[in-house]
Short mmCIF file of N, CA and C in Angstrom, two decimals:
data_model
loop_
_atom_site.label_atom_id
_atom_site.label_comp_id
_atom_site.label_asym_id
_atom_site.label_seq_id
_atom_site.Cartn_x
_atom_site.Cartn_y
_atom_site.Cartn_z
N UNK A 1 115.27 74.93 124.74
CA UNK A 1 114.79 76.28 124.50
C UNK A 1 114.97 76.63 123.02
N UNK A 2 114.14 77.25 122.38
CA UNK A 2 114.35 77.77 120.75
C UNK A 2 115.41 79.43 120.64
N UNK A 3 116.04 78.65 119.47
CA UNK A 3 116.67 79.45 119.23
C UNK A 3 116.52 81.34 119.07
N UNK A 4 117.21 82.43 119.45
CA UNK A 4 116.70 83.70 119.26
C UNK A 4 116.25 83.63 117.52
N UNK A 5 117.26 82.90 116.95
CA UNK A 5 117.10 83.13 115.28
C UNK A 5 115.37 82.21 115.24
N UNK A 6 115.23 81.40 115.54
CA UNK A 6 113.78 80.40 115.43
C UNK A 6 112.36 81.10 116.16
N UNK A 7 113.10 81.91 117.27
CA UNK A 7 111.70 83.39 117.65
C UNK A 7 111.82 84.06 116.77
N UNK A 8 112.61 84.90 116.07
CA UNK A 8 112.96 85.75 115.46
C UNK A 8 111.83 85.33 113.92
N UNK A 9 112.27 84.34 113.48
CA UNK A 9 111.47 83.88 112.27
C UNK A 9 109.90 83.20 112.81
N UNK A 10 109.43 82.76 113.61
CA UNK A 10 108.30 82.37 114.42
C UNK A 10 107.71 84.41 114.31
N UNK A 11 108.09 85.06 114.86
CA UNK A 11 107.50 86.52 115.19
C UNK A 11 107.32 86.14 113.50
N UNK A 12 108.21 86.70 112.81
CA UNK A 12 108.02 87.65 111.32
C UNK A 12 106.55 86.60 110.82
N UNK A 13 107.22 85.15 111.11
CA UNK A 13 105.19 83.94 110.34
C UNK A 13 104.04 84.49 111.37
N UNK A 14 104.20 85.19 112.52
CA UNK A 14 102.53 85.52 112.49
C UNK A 14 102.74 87.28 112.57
N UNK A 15 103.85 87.91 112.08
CA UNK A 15 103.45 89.53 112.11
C UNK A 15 102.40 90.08 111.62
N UNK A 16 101.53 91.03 111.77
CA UNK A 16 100.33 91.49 111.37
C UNK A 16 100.89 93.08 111.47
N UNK A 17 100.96 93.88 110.82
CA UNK A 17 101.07 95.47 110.90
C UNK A 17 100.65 96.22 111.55
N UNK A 18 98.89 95.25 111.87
CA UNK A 18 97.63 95.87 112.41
C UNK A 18 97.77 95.96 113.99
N UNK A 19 98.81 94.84 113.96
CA UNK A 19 98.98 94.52 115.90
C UNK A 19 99.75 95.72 116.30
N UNK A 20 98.87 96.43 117.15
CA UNK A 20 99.67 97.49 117.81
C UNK A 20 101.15 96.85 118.64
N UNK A 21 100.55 95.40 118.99
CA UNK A 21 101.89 95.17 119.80
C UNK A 21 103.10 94.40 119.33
N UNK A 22 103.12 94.41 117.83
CA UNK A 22 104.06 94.20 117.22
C UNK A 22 105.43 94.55 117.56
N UNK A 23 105.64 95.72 117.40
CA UNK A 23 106.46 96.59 117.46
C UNK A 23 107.05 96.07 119.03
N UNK A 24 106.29 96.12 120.06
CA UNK A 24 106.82 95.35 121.34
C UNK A 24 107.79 94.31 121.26
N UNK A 25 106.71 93.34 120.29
CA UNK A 25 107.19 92.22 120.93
C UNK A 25 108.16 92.13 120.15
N UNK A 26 108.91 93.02 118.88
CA UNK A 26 110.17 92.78 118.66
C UNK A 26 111.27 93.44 119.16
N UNK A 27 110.75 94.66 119.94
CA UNK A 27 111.78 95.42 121.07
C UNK A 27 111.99 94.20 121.88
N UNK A 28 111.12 93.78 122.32
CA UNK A 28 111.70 92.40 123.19
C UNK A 28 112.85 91.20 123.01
N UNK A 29 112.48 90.96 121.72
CA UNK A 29 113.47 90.02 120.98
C UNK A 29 114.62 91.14 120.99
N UNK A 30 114.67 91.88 120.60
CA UNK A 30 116.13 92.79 120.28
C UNK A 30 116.81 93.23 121.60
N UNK A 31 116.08 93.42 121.91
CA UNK A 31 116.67 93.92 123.63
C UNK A 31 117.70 92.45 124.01
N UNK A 32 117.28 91.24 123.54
CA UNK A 32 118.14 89.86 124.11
C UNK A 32 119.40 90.10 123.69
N UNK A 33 119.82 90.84 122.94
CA UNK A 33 121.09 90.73 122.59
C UNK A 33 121.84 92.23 122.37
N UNK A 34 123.41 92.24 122.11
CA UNK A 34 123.50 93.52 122.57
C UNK A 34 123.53 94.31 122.02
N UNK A 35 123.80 95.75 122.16
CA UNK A 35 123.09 96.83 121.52
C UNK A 35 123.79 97.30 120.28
N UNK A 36 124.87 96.84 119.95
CA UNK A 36 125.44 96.76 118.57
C UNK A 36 125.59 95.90 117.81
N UNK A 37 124.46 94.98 118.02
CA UNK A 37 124.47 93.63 117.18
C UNK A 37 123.94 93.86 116.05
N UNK A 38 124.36 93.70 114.87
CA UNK A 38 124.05 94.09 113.76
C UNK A 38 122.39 93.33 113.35
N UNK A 39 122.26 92.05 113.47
CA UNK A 39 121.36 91.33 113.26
C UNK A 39 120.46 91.89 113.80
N UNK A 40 120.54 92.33 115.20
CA UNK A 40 119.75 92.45 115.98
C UNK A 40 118.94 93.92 115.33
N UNK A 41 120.03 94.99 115.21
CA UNK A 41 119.81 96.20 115.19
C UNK A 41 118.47 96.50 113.37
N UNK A 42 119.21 94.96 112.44
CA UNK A 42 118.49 94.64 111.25
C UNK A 42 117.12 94.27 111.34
N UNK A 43 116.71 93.52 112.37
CA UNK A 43 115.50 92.99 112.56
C UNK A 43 114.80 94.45 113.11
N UNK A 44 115.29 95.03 113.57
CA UNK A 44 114.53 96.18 114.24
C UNK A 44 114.13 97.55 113.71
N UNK A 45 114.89 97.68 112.40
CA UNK A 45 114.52 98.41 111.54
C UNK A 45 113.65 97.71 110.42
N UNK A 46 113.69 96.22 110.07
CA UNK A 46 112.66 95.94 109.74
C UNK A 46 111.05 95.78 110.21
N UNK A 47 110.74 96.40 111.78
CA UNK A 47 110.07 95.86 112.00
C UNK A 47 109.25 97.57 111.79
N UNK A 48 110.25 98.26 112.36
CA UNK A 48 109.61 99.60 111.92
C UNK A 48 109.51 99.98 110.46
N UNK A 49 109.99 99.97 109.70
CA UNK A 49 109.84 99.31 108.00
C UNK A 49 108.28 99.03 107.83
N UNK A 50 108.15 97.95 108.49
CA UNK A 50 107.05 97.04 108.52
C UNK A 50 105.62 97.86 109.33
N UNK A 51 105.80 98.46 110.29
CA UNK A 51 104.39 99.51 110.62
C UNK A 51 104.62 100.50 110.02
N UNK A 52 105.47 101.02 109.10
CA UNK A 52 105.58 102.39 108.01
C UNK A 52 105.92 103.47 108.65
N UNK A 53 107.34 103.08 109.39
CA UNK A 53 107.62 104.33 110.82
C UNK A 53 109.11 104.12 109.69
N UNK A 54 109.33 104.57 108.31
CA UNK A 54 110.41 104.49 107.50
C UNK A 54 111.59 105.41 108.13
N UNK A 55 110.94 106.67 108.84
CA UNK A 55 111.65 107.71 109.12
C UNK A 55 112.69 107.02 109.94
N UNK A 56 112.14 106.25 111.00
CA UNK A 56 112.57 105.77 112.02
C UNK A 56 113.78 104.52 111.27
N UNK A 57 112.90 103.48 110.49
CA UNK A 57 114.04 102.23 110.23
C UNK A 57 115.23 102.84 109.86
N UNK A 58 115.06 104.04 108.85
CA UNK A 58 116.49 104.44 107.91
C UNK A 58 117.63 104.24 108.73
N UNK A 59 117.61 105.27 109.86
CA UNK A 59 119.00 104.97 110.67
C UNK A 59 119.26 104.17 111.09
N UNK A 60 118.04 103.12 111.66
CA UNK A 60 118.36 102.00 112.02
C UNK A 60 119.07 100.65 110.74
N UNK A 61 118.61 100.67 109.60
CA UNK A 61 119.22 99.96 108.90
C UNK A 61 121.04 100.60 108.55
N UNK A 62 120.46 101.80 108.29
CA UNK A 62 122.26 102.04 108.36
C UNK A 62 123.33 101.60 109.51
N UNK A 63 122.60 101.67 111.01
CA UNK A 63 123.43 101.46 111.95
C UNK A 63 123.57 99.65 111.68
N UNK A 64 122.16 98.79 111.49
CA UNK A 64 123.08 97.31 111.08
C UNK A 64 124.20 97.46 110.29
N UNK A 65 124.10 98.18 108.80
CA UNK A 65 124.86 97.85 107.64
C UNK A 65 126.36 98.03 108.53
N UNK A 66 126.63 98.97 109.13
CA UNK A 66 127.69 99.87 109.96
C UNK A 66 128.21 99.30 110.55
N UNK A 67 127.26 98.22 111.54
CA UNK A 67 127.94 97.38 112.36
C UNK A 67 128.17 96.14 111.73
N UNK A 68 128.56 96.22 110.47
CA UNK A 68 129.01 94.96 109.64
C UNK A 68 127.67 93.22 109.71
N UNK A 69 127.01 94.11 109.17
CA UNK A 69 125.75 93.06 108.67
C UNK A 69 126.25 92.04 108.00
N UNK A 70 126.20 90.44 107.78
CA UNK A 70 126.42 90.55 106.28
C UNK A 70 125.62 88.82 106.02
N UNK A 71 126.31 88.22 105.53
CA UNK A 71 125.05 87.17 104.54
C UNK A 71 123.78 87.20 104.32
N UNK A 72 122.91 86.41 104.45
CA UNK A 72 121.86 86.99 103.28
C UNK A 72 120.80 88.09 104.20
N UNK A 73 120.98 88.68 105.26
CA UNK A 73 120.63 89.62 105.82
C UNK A 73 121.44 90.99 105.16
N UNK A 74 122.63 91.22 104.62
CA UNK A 74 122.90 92.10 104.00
C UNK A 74 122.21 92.60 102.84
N UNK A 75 122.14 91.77 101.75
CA UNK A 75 121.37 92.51 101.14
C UNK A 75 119.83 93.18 100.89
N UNK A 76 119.41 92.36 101.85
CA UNK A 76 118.06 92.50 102.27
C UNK A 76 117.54 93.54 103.31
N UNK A 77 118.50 94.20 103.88
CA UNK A 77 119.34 95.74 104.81
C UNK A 77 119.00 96.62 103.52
N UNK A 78 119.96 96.26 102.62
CA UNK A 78 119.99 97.18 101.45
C UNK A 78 118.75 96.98 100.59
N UNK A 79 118.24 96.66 100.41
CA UNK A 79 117.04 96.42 99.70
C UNK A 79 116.16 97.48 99.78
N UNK A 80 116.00 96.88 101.29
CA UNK A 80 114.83 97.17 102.36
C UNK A 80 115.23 99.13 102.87
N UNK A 81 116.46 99.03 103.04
CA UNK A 81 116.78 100.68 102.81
C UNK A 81 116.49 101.18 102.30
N UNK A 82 116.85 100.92 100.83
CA UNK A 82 116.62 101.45 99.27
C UNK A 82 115.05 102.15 99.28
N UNK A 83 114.52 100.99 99.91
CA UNK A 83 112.69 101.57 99.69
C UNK A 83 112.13 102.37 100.45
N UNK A 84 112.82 102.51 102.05
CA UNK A 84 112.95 102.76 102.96
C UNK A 84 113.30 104.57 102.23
N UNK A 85 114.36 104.72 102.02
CA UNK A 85 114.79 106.12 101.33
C UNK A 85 114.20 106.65 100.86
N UNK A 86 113.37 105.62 99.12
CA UNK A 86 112.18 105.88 98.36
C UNK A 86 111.29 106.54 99.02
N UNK A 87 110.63 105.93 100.31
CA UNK A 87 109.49 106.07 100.48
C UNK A 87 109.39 107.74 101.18
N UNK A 88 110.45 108.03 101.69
CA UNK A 88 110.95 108.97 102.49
C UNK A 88 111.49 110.46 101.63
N UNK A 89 111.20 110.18 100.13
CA UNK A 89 111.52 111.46 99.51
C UNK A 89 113.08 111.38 98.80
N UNK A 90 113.75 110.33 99.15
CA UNK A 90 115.08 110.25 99.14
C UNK A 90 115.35 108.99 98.00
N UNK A 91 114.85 109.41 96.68
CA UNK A 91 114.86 108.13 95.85
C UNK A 91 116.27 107.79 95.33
N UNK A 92 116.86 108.66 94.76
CA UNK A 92 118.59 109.13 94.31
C UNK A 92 119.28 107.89 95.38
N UNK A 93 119.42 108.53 96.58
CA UNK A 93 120.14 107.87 97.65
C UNK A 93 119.56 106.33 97.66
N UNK A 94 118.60 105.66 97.57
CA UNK A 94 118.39 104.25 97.44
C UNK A 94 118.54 103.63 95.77
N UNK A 95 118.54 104.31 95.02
CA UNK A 95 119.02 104.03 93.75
C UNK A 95 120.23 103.80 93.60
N UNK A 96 121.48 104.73 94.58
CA UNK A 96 122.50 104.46 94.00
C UNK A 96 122.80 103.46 95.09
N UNK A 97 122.56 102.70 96.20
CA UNK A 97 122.41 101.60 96.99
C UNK A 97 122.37 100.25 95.90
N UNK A 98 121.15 100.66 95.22
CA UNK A 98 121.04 99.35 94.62
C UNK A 98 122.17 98.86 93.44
N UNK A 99 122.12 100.03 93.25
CA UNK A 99 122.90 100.00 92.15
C UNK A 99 124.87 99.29 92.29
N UNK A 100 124.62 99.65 93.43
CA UNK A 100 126.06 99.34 93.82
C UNK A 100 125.80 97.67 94.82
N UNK A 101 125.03 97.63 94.93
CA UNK A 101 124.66 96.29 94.93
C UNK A 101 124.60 95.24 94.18
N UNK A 102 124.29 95.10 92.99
CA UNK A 102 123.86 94.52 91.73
C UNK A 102 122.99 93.50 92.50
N UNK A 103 122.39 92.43 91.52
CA UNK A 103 121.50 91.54 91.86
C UNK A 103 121.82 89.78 91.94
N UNK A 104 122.82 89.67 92.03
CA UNK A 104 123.93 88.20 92.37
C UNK A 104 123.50 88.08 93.78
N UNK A 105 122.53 88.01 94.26
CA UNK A 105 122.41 87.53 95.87
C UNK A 105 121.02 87.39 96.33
N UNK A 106 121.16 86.71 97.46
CA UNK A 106 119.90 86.06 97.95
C UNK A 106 118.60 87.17 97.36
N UNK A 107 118.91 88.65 97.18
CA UNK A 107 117.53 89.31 97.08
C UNK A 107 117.47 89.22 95.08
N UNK A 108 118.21 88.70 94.82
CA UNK A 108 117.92 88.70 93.03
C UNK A 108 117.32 90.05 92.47
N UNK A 109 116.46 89.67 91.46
CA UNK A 109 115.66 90.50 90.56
C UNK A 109 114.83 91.77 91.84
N UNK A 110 114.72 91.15 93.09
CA UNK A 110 114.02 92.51 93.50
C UNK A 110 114.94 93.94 93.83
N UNK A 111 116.57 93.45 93.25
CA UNK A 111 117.19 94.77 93.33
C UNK A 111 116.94 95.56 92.45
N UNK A 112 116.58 95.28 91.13
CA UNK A 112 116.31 95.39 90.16
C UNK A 112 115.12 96.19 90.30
N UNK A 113 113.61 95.28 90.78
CA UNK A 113 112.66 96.01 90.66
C UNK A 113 112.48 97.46 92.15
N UNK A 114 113.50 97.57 93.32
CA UNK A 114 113.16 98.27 93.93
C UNK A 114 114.38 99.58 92.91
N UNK A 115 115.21 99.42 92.24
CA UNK A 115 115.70 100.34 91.42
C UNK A 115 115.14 100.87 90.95
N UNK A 116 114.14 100.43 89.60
CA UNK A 116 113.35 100.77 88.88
C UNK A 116 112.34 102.04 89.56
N UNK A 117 112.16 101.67 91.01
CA UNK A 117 111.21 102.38 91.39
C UNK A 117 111.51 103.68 92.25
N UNK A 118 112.84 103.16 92.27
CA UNK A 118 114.02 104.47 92.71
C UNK A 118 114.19 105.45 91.44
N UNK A 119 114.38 104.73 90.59
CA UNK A 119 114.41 105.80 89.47
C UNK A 119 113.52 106.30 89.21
N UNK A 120 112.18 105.98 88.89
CA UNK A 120 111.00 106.70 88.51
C UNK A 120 110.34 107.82 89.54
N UNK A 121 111.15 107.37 90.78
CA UNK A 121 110.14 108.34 91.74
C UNK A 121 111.53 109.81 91.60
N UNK A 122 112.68 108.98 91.52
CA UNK A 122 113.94 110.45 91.14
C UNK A 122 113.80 111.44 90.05
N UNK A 123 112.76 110.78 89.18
CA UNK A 123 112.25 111.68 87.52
C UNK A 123 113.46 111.03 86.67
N UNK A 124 113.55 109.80 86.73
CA UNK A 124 114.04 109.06 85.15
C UNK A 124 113.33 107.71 84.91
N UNK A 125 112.20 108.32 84.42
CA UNK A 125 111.46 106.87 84.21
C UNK A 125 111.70 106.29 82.56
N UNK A 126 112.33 106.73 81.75
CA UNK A 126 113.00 105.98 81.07
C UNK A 126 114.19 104.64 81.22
N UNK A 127 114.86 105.50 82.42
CA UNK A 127 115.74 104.70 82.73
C UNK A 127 115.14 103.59 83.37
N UNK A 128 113.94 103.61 84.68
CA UNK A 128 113.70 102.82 85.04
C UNK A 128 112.71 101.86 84.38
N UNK A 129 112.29 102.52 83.66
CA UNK A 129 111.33 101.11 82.33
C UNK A 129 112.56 100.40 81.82
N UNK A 130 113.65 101.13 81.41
CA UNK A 130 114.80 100.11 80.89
C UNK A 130 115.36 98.62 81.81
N UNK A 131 115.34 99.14 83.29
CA UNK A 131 116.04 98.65 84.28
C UNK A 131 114.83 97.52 84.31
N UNK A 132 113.78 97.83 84.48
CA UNK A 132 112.61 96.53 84.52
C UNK A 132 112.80 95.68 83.62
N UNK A 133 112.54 96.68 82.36
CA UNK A 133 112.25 95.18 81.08
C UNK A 133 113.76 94.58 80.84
N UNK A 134 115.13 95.11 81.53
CA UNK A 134 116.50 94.02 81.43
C UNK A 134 116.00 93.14 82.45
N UNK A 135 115.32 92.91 83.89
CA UNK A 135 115.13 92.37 84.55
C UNK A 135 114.13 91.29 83.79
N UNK A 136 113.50 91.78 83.22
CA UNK A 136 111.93 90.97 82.75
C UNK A 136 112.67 89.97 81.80
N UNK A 137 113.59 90.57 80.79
CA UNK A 137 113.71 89.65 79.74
C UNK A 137 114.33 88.10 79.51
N UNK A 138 114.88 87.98 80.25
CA UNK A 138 115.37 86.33 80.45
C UNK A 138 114.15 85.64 81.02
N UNK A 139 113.42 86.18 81.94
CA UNK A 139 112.34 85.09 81.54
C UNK A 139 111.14 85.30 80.46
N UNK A 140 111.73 85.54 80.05
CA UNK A 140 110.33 85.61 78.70
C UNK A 140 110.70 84.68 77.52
N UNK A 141 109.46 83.70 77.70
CA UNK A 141 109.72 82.24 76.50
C UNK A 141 110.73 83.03 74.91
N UNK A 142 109.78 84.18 74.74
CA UNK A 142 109.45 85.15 73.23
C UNK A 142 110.12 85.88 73.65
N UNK A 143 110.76 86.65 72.77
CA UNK A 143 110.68 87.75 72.50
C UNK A 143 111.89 88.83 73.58
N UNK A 144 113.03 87.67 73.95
CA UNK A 144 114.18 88.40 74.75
C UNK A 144 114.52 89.13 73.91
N UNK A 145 115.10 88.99 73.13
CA UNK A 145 116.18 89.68 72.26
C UNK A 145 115.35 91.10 72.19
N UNK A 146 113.98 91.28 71.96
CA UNK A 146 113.54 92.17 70.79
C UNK A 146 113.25 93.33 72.56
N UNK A 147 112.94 93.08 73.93
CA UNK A 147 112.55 93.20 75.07
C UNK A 147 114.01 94.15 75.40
N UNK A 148 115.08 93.06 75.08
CA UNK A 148 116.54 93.81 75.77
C UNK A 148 116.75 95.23 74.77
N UNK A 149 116.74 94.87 73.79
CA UNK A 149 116.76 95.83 72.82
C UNK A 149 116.32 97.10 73.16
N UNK A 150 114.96 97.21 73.25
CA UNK A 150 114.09 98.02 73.69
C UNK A 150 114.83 99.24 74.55
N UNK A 151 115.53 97.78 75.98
CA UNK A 151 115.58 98.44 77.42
C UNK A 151 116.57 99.44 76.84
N UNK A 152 117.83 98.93 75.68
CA UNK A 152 119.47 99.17 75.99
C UNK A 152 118.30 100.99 74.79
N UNK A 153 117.41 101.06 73.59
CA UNK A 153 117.00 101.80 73.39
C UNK A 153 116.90 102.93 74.07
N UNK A 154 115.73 102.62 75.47
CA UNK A 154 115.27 103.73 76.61
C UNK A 154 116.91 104.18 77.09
N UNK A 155 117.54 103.66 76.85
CA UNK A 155 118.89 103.92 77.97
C UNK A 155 119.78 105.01 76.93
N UNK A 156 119.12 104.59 75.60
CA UNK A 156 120.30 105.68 74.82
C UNK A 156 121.31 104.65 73.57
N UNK A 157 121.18 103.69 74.28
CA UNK A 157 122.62 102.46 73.18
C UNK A 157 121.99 102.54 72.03
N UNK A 158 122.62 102.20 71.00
CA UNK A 158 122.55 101.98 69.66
C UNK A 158 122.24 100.44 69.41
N UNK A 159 121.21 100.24 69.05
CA UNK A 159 120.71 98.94 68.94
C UNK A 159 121.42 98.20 67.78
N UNK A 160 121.63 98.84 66.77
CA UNK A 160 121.69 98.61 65.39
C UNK A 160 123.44 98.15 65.32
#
């Protein structure tokens, strides 16, 4: 028999948004296990995440984080919150998520870029052009130095 984790990733390779019965067939998967399973409770706010029922995932990702989520499903809880908040009017509150997250983990640079977008929708889009182009600048062949500069500029530092 396949594993719940091998359905679990089998569902997310053919999810479609459009399938009304999406949403089912991952109540189904979640229902297998029990009702404070963190994993479980994670997949299920991603799935509402995923048909744009944000109102709905928020509590549900908090109740994974709560019930002690953690390897590379943790930060991806928080991520996925963060935007989750964003999208919901609540940019502040997923900004300072990320922020207290940093970007050392399986979700990298996209803590970074769902920050950025926490900040701009909170009304500091200085800050968040800064927060991008520190993200941007290590990969850029050219022109790091003159890129970081810039960001630590928007932020207020003294370049000089």
């Amino acid at each position: 028999m396949t594993s719940w984790e091998d359905r679990v990733a089998a569902f997310w390779d053919a999810a479609d948004d459009a399938d009304p019965a999406v949403v089912d067939r991952m109540r189904a998967l979640v229902d297998e296990r029990p009702p404070a399973d963190p994993v479980a409770l994670f997949e299920w706010a991603s799935v509402l995440d995923f048909v744009g029922r944000e109102h709905e995932a928020v509590p549900a990702y908090e109740a994974a984080l709560a019930a002690g989520l953690d390897g590379e499903r943790m930060p991806q809880a928080v991520v996925q919150l963060a935007s989750s908040l964003r999208n919901i009017g609540r940019p502040d509150e997923g900004a300072a998520l990320l922020r207290d997250l940093g970007d050392g983990t399986v979700a990298g640079a996209a803590v970074q870029a769902f920050l950025a977008l926490c900040l701009r929708d909170a009304g500091h889009p200085d800050e968040a052009l800064a927060v991008a182009l520190r993200a941007l600048a290590p990969t850029l062949p050219l022109y790091r130095r003159s890129v970081a500069a810039y960001a630590d500029e928007l932020d207020g530092h003294d370049t000089a």
